[in-house]
PDB file of C-alpha atoms and ligand atoms in Angstrom:
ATOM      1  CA  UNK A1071      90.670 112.176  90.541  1.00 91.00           C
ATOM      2  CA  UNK A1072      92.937 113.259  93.616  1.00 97.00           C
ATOM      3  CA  UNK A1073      96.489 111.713  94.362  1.00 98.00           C
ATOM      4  CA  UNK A1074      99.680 113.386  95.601  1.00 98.00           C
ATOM      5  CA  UNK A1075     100.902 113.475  91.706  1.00 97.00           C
ATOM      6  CA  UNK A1076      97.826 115.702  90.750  1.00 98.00           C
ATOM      7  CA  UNK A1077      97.968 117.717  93.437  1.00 98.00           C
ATOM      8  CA  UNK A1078     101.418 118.216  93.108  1.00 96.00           C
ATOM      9  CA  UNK A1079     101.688 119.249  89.734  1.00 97.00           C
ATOM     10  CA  UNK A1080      98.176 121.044  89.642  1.00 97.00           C
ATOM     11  CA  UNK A1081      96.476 118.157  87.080  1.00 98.00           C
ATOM     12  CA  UNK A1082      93.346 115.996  86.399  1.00 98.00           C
ATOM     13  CA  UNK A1083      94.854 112.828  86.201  1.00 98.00           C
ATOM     14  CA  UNK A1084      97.937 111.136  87.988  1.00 98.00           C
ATOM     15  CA  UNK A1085      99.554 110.593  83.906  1.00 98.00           C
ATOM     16  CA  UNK A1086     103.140 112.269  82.981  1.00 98.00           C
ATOM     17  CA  UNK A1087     104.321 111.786  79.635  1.00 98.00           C
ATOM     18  CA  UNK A1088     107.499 110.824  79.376  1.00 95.00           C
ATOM     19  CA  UNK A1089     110.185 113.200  78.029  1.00 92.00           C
ATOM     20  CA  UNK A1090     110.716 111.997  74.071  1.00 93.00           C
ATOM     21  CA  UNK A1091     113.694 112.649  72.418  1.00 92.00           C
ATOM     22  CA  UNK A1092     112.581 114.083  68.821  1.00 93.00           C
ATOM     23  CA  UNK A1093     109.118 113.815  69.746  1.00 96.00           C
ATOM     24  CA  UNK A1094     108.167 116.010  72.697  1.00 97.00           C
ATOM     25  CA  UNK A1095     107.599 119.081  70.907  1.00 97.00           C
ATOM     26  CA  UNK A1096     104.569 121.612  71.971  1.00 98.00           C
ATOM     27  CA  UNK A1097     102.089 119.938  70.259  1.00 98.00           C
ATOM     28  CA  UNK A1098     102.238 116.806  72.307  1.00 98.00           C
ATOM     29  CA  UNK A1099     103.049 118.776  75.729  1.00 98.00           C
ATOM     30  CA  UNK A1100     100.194 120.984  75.148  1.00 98.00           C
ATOM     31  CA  UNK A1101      97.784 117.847  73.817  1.00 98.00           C
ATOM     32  CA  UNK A1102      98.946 116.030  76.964  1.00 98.00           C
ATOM     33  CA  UNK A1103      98.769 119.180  79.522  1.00 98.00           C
ATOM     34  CA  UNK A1104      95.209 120.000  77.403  1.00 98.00           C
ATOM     35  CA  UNK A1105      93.626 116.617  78.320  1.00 98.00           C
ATOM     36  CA  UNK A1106      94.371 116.696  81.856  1.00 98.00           C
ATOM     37  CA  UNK A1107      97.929 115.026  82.305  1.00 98.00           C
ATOM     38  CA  UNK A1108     101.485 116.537  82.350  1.00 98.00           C
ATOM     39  CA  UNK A1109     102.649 117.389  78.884  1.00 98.00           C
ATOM     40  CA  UNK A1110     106.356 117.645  78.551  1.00 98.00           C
ATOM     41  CA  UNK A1111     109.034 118.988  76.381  1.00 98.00           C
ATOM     42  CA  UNK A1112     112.097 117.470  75.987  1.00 96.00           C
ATOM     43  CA  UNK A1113     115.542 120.023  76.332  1.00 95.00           C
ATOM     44  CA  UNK A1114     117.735 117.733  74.728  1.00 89.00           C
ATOM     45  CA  UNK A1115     116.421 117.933  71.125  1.00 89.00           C
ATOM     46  CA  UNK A1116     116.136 121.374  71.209  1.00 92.00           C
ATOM     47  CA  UNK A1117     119.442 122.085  71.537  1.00 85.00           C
ATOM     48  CA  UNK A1118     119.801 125.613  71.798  1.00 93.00           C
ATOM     49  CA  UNK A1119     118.481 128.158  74.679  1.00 95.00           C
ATOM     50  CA  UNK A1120     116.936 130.160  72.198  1.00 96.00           C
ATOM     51  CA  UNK A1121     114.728 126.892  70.547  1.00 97.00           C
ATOM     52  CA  UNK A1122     114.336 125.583  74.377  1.00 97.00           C
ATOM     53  CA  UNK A1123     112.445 129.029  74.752  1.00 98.00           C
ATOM     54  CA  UNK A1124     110.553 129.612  71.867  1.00 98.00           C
ATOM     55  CA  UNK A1125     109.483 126.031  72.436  1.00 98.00           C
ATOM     56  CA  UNK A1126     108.501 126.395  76.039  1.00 98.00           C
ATOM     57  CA  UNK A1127     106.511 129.854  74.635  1.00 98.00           C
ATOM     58  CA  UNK A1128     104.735 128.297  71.991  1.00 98.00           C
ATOM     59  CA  UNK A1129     103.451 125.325  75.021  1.00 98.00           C
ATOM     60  CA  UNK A1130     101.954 128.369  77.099  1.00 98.00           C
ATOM     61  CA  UNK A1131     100.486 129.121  73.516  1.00 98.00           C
ATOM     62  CA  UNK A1132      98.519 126.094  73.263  1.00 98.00           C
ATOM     63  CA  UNK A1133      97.790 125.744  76.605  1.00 98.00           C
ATOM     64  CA  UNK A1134      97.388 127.219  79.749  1.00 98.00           C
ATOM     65  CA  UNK A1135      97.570 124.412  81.986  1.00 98.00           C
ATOM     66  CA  UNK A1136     100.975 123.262  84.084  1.00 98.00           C
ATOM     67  CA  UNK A1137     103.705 121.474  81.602  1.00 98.00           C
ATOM     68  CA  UNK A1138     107.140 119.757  82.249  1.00 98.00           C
ATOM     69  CA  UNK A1139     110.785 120.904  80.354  1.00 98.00           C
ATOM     70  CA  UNK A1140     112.600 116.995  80.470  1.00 96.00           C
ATOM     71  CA  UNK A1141     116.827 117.128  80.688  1.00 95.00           C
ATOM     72  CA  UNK A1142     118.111 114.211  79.615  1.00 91.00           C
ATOM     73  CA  UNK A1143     121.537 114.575  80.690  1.00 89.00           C
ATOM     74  CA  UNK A1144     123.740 111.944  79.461  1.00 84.00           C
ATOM     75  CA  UNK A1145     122.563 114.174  75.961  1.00 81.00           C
ATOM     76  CA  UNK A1146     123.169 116.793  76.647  1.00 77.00           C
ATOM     77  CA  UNK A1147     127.163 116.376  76.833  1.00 74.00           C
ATOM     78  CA  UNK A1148     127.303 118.500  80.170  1.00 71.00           C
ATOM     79  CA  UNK A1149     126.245 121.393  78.473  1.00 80.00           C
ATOM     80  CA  UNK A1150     122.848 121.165  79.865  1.00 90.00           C
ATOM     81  CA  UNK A1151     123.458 124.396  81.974  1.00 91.00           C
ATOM     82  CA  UNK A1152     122.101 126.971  80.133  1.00 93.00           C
ATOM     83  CA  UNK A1153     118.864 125.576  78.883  1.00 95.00           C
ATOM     84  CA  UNK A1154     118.377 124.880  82.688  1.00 95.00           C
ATOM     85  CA  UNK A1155     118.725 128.812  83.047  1.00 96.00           C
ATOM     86  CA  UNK A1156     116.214 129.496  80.437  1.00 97.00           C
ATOM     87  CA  UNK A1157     113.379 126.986  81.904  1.00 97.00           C
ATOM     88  CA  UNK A1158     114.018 128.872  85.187  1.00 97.00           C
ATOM     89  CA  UNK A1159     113.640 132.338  83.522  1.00 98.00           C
ATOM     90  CA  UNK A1160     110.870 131.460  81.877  1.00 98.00           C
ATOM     91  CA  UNK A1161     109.242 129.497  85.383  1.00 97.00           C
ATOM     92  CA  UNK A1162     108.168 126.778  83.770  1.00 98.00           C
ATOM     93  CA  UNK A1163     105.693 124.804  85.981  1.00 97.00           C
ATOM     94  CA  UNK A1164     108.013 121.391  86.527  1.00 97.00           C
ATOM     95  CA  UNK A1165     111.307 119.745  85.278  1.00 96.00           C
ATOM     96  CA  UNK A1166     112.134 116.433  84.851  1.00 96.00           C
ATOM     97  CA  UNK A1167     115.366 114.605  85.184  1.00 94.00           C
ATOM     98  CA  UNK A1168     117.028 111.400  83.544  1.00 93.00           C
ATOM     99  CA  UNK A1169     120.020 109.853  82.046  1.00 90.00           C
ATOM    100  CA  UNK A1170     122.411 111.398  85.110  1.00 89.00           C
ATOM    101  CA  UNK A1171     123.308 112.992  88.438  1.00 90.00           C
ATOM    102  CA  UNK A1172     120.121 115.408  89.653  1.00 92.00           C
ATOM    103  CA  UNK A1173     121.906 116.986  92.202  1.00 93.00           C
ATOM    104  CA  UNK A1174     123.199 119.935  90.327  1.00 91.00           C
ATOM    105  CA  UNK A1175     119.680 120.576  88.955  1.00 93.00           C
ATOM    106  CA  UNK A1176     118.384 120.193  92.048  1.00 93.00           C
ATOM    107  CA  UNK A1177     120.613 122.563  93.634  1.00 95.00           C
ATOM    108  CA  UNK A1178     120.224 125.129  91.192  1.00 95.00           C
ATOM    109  CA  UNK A1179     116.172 125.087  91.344  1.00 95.00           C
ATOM    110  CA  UNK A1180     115.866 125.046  95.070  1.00 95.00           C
ATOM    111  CA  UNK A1181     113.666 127.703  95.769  1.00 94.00           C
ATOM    112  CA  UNK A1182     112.455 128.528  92.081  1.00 95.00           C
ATOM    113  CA  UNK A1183     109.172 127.506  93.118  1.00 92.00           C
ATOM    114  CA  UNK A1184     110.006 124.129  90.219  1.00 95.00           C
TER     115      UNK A1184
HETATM  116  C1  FMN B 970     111.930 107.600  71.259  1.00 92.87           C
HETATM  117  C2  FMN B 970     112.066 107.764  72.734  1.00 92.87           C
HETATM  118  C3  FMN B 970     112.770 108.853  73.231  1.00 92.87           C
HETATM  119  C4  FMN B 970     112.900 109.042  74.615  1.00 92.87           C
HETATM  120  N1  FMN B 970     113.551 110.143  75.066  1.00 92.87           N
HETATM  121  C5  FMN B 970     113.541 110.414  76.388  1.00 92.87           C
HETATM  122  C6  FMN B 970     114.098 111.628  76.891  1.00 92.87           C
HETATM  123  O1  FMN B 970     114.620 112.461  76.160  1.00 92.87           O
HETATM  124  N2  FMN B 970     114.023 111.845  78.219  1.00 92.87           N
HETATM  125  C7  FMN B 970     113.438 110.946  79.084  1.00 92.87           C
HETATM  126  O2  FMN B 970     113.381 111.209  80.286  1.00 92.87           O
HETATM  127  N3  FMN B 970     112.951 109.786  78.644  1.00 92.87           N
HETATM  128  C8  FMN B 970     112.977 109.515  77.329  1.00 92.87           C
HETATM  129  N4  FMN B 970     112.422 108.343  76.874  1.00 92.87           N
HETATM  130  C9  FMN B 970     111.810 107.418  77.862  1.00 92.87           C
HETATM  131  C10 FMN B 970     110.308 107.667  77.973  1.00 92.87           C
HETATM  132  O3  FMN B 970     110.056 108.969  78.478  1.00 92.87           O
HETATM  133  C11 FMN B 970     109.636 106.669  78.920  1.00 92.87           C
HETATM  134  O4  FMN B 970     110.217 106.732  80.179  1.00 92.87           O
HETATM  135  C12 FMN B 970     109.747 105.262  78.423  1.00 92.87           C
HETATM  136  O5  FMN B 970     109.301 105.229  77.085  1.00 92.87           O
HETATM  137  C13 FMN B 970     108.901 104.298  79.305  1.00 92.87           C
HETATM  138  O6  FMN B 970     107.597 104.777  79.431  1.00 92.87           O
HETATM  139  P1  FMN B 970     106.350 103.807  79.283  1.00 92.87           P
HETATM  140  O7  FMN B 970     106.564 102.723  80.280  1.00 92.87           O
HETATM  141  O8  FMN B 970     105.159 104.668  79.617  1.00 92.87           O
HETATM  142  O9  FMN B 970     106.379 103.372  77.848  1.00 92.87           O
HETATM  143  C14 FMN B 970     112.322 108.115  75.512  1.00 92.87           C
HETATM  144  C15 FMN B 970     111.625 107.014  74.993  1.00 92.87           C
HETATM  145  C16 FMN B 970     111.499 106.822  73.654  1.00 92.87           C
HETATM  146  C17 FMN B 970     110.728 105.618  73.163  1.00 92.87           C
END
């Protein structure tokens, strides 16, 4: 199947899964990514850069296809900032945005190849 979402993100099928607060861990990102759609992880119930990165390491683990890192931002009580630093270390394939103002993410990813 061939729309603008797969080619895009680099996927089978035009399906995202949603970013899920205490559920989008790498098992479901990588089941999701495995089966053809875009798995995703969610930043906000990770907490900490250090679990955001270990988590986004353990998706390339399971999988090798393209994933999403969600930022729920109304969560993250403005302190969003550096787990946005660690998805961009680690170049994670896409990010996804809710629950506030994109810009700033926006901003900061221009050119990350995001
Ligand atoms: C338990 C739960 C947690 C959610 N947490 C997030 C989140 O952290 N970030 C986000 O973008 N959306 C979150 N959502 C919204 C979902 O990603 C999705 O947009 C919503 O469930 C509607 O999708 P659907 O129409 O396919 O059911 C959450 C939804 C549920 C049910």
């Amino acid at each position: 199947m061939k729309t603008r979402i797969t080619e895009i993100f680099g996927i089978q099928y035009p399906i995202v899964q949603g970013g899920l607060a205490y559920l989008a861990y790498a098992e479901l990102a990588s089941a999701v990514s495995n089966a053809g759609g875009l798995g995703q992880i969610t930043a906000a119930t990770l907490g900490t850069p250090e679990k955001l990165r270990e988590e986004i390491r353990r998706v390339r683990a399971m999988t090798d296809k393209p994933f999403g890192v969600n930022f729920a931002i109304a969560r993250h009580d403005g302190k969003y900032k550096d787990l946005l630093e660690v998805a961009i270390e680690e170049k994670v394939p896409a990010i996804s945005i809710t629950g506030g103002n994109p810009q700033p993410v926006f901003e900061r990813i221009k050119g990350e190849n995001i």
